[in-house]
Short mmCIF file of C-alpha atoms in Angstrom, two decimals:
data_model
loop_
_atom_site.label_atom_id
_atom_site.label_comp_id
_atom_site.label_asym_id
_atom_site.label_seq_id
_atom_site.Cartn_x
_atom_site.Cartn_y
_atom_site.Cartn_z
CA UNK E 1 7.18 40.62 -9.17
CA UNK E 2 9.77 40.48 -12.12
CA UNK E 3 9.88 38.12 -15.11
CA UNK E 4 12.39 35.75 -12.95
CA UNK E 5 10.28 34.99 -10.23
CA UNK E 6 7.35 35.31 -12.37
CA UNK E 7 9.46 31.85 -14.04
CA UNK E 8 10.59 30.72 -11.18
CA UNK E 9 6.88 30.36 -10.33
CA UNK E 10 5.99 28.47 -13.30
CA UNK E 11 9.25 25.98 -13.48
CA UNK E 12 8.50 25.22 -9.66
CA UNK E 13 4.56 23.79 -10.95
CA UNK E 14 5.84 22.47 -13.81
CA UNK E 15 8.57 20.53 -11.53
CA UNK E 16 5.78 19.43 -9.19
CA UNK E 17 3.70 17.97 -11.73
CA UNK E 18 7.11 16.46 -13.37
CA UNK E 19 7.86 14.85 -10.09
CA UNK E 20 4.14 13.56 -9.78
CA UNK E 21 3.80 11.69 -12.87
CA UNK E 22 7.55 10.12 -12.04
CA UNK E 23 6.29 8.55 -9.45
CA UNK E 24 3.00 7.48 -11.01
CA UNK E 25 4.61 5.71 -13.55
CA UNK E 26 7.28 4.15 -10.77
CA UNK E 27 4.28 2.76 -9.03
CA UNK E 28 2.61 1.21 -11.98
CA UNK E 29 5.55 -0.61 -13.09
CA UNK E 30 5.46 -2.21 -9.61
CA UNK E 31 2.01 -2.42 -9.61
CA UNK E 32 1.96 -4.60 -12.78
CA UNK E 33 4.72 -6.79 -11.44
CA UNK E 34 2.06 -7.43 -8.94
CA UNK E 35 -0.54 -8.15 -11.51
CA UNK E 36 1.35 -10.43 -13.72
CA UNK E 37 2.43 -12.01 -10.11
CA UNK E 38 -1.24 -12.30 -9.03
CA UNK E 39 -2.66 -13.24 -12.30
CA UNK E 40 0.22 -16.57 -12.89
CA UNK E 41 -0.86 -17.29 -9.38
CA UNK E 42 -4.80 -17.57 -10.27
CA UNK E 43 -3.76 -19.41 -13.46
CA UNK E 44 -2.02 -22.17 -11.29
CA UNK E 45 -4.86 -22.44 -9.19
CA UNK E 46 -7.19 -22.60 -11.12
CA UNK E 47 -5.67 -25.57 -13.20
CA UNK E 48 -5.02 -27.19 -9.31
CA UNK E 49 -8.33 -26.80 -9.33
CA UNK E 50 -9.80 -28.72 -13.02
CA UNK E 51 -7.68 -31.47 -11.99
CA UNK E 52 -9.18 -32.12 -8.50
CA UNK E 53 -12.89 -30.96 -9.33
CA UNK E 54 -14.95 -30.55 -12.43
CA UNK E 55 -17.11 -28.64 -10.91
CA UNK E 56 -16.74 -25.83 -8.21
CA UNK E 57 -19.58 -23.68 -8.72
CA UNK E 58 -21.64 -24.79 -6.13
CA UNK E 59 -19.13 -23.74 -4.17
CA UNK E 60 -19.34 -20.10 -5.11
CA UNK E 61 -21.25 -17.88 -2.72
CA UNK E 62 -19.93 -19.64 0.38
CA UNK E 63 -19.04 -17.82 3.30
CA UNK E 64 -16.75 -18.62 5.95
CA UNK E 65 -18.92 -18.86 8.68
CA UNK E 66 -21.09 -21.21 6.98
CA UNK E 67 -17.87 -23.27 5.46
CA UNK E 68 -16.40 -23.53 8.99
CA UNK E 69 -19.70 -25.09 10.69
CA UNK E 70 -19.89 -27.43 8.19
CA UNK E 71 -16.29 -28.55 9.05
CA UNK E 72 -16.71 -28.61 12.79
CA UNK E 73 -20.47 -30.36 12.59
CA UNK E 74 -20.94 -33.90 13.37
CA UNK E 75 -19.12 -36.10 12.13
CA UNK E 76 -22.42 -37.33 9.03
CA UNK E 77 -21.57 -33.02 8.48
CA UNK E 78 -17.99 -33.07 7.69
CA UNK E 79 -16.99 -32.78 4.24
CA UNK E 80 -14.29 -35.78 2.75
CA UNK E 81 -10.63 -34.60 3.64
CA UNK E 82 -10.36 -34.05 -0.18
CA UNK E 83 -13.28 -32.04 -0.55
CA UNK E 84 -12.07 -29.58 2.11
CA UNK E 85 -8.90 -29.10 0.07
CA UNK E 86 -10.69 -28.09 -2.77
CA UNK E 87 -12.57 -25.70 -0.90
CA UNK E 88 -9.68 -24.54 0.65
CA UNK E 89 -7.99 -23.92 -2.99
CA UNK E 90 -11.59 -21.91 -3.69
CA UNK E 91 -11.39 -19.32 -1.17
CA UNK E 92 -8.15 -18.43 -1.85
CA UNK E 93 -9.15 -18.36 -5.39
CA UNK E 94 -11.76 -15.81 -4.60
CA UNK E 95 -9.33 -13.51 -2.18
CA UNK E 96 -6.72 -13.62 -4.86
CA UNK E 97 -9.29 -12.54 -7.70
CA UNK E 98 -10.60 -9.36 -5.58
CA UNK E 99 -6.75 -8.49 -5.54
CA UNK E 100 -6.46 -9.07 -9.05
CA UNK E 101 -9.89 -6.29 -9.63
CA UNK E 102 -8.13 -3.92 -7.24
CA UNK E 103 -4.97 -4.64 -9.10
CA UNK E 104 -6.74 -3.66 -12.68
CA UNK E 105 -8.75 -0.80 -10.96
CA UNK E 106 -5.30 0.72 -9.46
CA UNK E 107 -3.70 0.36 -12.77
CA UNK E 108 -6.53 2.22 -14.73
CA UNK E 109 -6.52 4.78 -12.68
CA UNK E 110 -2.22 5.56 -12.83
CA UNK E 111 -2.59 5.31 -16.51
CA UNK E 112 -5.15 7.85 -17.04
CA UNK E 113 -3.21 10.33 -14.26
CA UNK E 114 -0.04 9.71 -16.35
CA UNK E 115 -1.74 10.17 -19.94
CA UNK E 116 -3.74 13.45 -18.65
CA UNK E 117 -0.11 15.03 -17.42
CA UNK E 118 0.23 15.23 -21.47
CA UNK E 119 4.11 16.38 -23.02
CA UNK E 120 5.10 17.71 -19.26
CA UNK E 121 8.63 16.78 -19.66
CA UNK E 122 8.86 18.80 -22.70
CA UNK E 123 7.43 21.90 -21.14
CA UNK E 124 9.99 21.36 -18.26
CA UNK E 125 12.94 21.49 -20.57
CA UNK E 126 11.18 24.77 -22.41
CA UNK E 127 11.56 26.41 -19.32
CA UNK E 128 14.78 25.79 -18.39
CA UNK E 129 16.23 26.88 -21.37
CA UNK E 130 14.28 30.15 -20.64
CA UNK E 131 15.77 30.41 -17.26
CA UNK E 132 19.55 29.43 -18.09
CA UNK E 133 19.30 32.18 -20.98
CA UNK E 134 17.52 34.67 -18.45
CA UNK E 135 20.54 34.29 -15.83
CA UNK E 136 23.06 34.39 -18.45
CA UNK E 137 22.22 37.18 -19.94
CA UNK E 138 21.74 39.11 -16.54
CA UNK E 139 25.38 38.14 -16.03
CA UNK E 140 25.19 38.41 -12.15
CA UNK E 141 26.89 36.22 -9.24
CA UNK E 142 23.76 36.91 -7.17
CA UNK E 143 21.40 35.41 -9.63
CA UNK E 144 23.25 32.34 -10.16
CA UNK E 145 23.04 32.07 -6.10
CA UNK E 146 19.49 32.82 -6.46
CA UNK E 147 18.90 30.52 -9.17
CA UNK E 148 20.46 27.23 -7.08
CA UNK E 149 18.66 28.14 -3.91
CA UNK E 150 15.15 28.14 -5.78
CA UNK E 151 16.15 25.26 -7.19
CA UNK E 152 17.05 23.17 -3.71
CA UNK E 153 13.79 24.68 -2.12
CA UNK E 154 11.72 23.31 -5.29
CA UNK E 155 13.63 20.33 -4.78
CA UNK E 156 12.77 19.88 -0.80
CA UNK E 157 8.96 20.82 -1.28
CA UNK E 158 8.29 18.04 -3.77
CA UNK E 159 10.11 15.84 -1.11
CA UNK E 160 8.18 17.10 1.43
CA UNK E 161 5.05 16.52 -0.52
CA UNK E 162 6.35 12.84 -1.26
CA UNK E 163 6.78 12.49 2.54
CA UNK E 164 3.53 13.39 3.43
CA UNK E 165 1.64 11.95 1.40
CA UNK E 166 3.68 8.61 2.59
CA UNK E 167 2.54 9.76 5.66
CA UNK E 168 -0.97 9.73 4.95
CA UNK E 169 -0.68 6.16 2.99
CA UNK E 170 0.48 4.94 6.25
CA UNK E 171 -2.03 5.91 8.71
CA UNK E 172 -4.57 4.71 6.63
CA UNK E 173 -2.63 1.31 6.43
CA UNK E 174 -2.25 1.49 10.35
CA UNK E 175 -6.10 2.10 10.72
CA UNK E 176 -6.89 -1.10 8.89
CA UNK E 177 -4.24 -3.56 10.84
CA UNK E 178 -6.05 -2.17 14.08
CA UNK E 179 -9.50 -2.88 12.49
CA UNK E 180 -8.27 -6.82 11.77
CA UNK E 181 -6.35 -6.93 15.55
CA UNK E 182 -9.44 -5.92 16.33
CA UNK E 183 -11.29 -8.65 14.52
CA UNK E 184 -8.99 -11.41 15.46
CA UNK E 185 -8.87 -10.53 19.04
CA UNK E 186 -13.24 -11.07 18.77
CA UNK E 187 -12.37 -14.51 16.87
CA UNK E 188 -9.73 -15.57 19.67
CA UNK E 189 -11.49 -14.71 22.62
CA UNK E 190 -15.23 -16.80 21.14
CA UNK E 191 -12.93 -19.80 19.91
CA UNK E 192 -11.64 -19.74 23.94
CA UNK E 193 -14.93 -20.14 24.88
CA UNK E 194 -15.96 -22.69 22.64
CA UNK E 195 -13.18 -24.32 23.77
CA UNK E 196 -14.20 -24.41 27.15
CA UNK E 197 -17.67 -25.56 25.98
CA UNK E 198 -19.52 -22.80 24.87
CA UNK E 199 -21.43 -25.05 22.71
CA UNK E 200 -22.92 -24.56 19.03
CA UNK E 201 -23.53 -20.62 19.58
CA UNK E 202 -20.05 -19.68 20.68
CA UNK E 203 -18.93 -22.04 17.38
CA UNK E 204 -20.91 -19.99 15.49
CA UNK E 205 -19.98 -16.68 16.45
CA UNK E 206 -16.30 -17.31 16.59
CA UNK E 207 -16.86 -18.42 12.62
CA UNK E 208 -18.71 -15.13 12.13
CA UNK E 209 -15.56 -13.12 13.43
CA UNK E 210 -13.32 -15.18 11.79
CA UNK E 211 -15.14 -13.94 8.38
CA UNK E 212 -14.99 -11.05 9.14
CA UNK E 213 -11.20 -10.85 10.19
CA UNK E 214 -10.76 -12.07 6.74
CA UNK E 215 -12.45 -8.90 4.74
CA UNK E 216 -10.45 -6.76 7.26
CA UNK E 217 -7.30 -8.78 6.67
CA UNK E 218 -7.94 -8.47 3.23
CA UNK E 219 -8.68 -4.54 3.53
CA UNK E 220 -5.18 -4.23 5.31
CA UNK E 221 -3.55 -6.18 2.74
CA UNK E 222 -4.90 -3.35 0.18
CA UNK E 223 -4.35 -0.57 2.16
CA UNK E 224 -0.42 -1.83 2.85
CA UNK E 225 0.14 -2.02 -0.71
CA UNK E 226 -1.11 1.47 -1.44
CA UNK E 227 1.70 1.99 1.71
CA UNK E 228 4.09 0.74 -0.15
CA UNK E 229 3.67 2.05 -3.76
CA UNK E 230 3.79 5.58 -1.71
CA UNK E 231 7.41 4.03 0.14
CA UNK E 232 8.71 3.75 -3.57
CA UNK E 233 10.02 6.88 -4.31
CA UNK E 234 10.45 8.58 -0.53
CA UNK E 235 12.97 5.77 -0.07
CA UNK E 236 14.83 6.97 -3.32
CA UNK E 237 14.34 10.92 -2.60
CA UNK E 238 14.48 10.79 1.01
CA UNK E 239 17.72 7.88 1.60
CA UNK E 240 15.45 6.32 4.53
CA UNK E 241 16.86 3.43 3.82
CA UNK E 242 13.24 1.95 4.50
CA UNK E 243 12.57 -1.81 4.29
CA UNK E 244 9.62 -2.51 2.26
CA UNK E 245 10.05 -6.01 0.41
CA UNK E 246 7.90 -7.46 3.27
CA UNK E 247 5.28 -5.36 3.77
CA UNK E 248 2.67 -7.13 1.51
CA UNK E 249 3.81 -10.97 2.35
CA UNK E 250 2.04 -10.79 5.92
CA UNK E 251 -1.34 -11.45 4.85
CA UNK E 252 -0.96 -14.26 3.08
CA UNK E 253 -0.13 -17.29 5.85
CA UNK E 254 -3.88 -16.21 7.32
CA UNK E 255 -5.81 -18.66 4.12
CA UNK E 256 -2.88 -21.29 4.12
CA UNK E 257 -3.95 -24.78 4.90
CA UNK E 258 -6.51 -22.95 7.44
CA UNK E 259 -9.13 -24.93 6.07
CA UNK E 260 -7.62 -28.46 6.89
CA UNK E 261 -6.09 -27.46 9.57
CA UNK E 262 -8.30 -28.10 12.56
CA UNK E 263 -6.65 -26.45 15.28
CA UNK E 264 -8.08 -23.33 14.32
CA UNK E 265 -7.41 -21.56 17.49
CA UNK E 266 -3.49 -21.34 17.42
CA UNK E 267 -4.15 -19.92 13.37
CA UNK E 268 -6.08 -17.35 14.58
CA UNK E 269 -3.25 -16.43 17.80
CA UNK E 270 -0.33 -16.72 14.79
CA UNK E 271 -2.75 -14.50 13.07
CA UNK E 272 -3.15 -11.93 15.62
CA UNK E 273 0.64 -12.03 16.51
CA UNK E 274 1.46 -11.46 12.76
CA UNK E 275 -1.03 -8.67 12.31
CA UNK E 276 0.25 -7.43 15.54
CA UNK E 277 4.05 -7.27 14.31
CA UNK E 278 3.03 -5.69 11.39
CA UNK E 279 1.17 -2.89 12.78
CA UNK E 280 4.34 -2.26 15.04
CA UNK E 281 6.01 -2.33 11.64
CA UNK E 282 4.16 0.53 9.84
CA UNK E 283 4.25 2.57 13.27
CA UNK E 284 8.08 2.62 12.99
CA UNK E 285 8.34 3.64 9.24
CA UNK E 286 5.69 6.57 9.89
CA UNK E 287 7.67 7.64 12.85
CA UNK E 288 10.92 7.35 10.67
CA UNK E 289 8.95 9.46 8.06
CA UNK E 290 7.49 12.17 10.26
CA UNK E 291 11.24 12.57 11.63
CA UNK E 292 12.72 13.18 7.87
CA UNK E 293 9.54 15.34 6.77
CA UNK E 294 10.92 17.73 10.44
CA UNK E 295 14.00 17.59 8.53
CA UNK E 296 12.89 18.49 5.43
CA UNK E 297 10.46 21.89 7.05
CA UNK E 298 13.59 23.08 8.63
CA UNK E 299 15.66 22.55 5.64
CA UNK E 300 13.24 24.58 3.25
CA UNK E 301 12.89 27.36 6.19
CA UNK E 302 16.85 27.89 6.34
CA UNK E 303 16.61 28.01 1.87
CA UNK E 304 13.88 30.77 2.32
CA UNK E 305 16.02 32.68 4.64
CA UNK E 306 19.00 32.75 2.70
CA UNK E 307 17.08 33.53 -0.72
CA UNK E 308 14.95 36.92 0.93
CA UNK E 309 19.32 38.02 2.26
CA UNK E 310 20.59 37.16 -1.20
CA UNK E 311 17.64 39.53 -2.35
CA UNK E 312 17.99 42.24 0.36
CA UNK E 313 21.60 42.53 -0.54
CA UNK E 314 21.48 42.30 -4.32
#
């Protein structure tokens, strides 16, 4: 192995970890757009809620289940039609300050990647000049060839690398819509048979899986905007022309109003048909991805073939 490839070896790492902490720093920009969205959000709730209630404490600690059967008790049971809202105001309160911890946790964590990749763009331009004065000097047609095809493979692996890891983002994403359809589906088929009379048990049990639709709504929600962080900069690299702008909005309708609203049946079946659409969604931008990251494997495989005859003839 001769000093070139011995650089070309080097500049290709050095591009890879170039390319890496791009993209970090891409995704916390957006991910502090989200914060600063997420945090005025909380702030205007949270003055919603001084103005209608002093005092919300007690109301800490509640879960679903138990808010929802003390909704749909007897009639002594059910809270004042103001009290609800406030309640209502209070979970979503508590959903939107777990975002806002995941949020700070996500943030932390780009900041030290991108601070531990130290003066990386300085080594990259270090090595270039080494290269351009390496192929100059050799003064060779074949070497600038060579030069421009290790350059496009370097080029197509850290695409290929963006790709998958897109991939990856998105089964995990897809995993955790199935887990909610999965939930909501248990809620929908208990609140049919309460419907039809099932009685105090049934109410109970539908509450339970409603609860617990919510974590795995709220699990989806995360694992969607990991999705789309990853979407950033394979839609830039890869021209899928991928739309993303909607991925994290579908969560969201699940806590509106579902609190006052007492047809709680047809919010959980506009739940589950959201949910549904959206894991439809995320199966056609991973099959969109898998397609370009083909494309991308036969791209790199027809470079490497035309670098070892540049070689052989040279």
């Amino acid at each position: 192995m001769n000093y070139l490839d011995n650089l070309n070896i080097e500049l290709a790492q050095i591009k890879g970890k170039l390319s890496q902490k791009q993209k970090w720093e891409m995704q916390l920009a957006d991910y502090r757009k989200d914060f600063i969205n997420v945090k005025d959000t909380i702030a205007a709730i949270e003055k919603q809620l001084s103005a209608e209630m002093k005092d919300v404490k007690k109301l800490e600690g509640i879960s679903f289940s138990s808010l929802f059967q003390t909704f749909f008790g007897s009639k002594e049971e059910k809270l004042t039609k103001e009290k609800q809202e406030v309640i209502a105001v209070q979970l979503q309160l508590k959903k939107l300050e777990k975002t806002k911890s995941e949020l700070i946790q996500s943030i932390e964590q780009l900041e030290q990647r991108i601070e531990n990749t130290g003066n990386i763009e300085i080594e990259y331009e270090q090595l270039m000049v080494r290269k351009e004065e390496l192929i100059k000097n050799s003064n060779s047609a074949s070497s600038e060839k060579l030069f421009e095809l290790t350059e496009q493979a370097d080029e197509v692996r850290i695409t290929l690398k963006e790709l998958n890891e897109a991939i990856a983002a998105g089964n995990i994403a897809k995993r955790k819509l199935g887990d909610a359809v999965s939930s909501l589906e248990s809620a929908s088929g208990w609140g049919t048979f309460d419907l039809l009379g099932g009685g105090a048990i049934a109410g109970m049990v539908k509450y339970s899986h409603i609860d617990e639709a919510t974590d795995r709504i709220h699990e989806a929600q995360s694992g969607m905007r990991h999705f789309q962080k990853e979407l950033l900069d394979v839609d830039e690299t890869a021209d899928l022309e991928i739309e993303i702008s909607g991925l994290l909005k579908f969560a969201d309708f699940f806590f509106d109003d579902i609190i006052s609203d007492w047809m709680v049946q047809g919010r959980i079946e506009d739940s589950l048909t959201q949910v549904r659409n959206q894991l439809v969604n995320v199966e056609r931008i991973i099959h969109k991805l898998n397609l370009e990251a083909v494309n991308m494997e036969d791209e790199l495989t027809n470079i490497e073939i035309a670098r070892k005859e540049l070689i052989e003839i040279s």
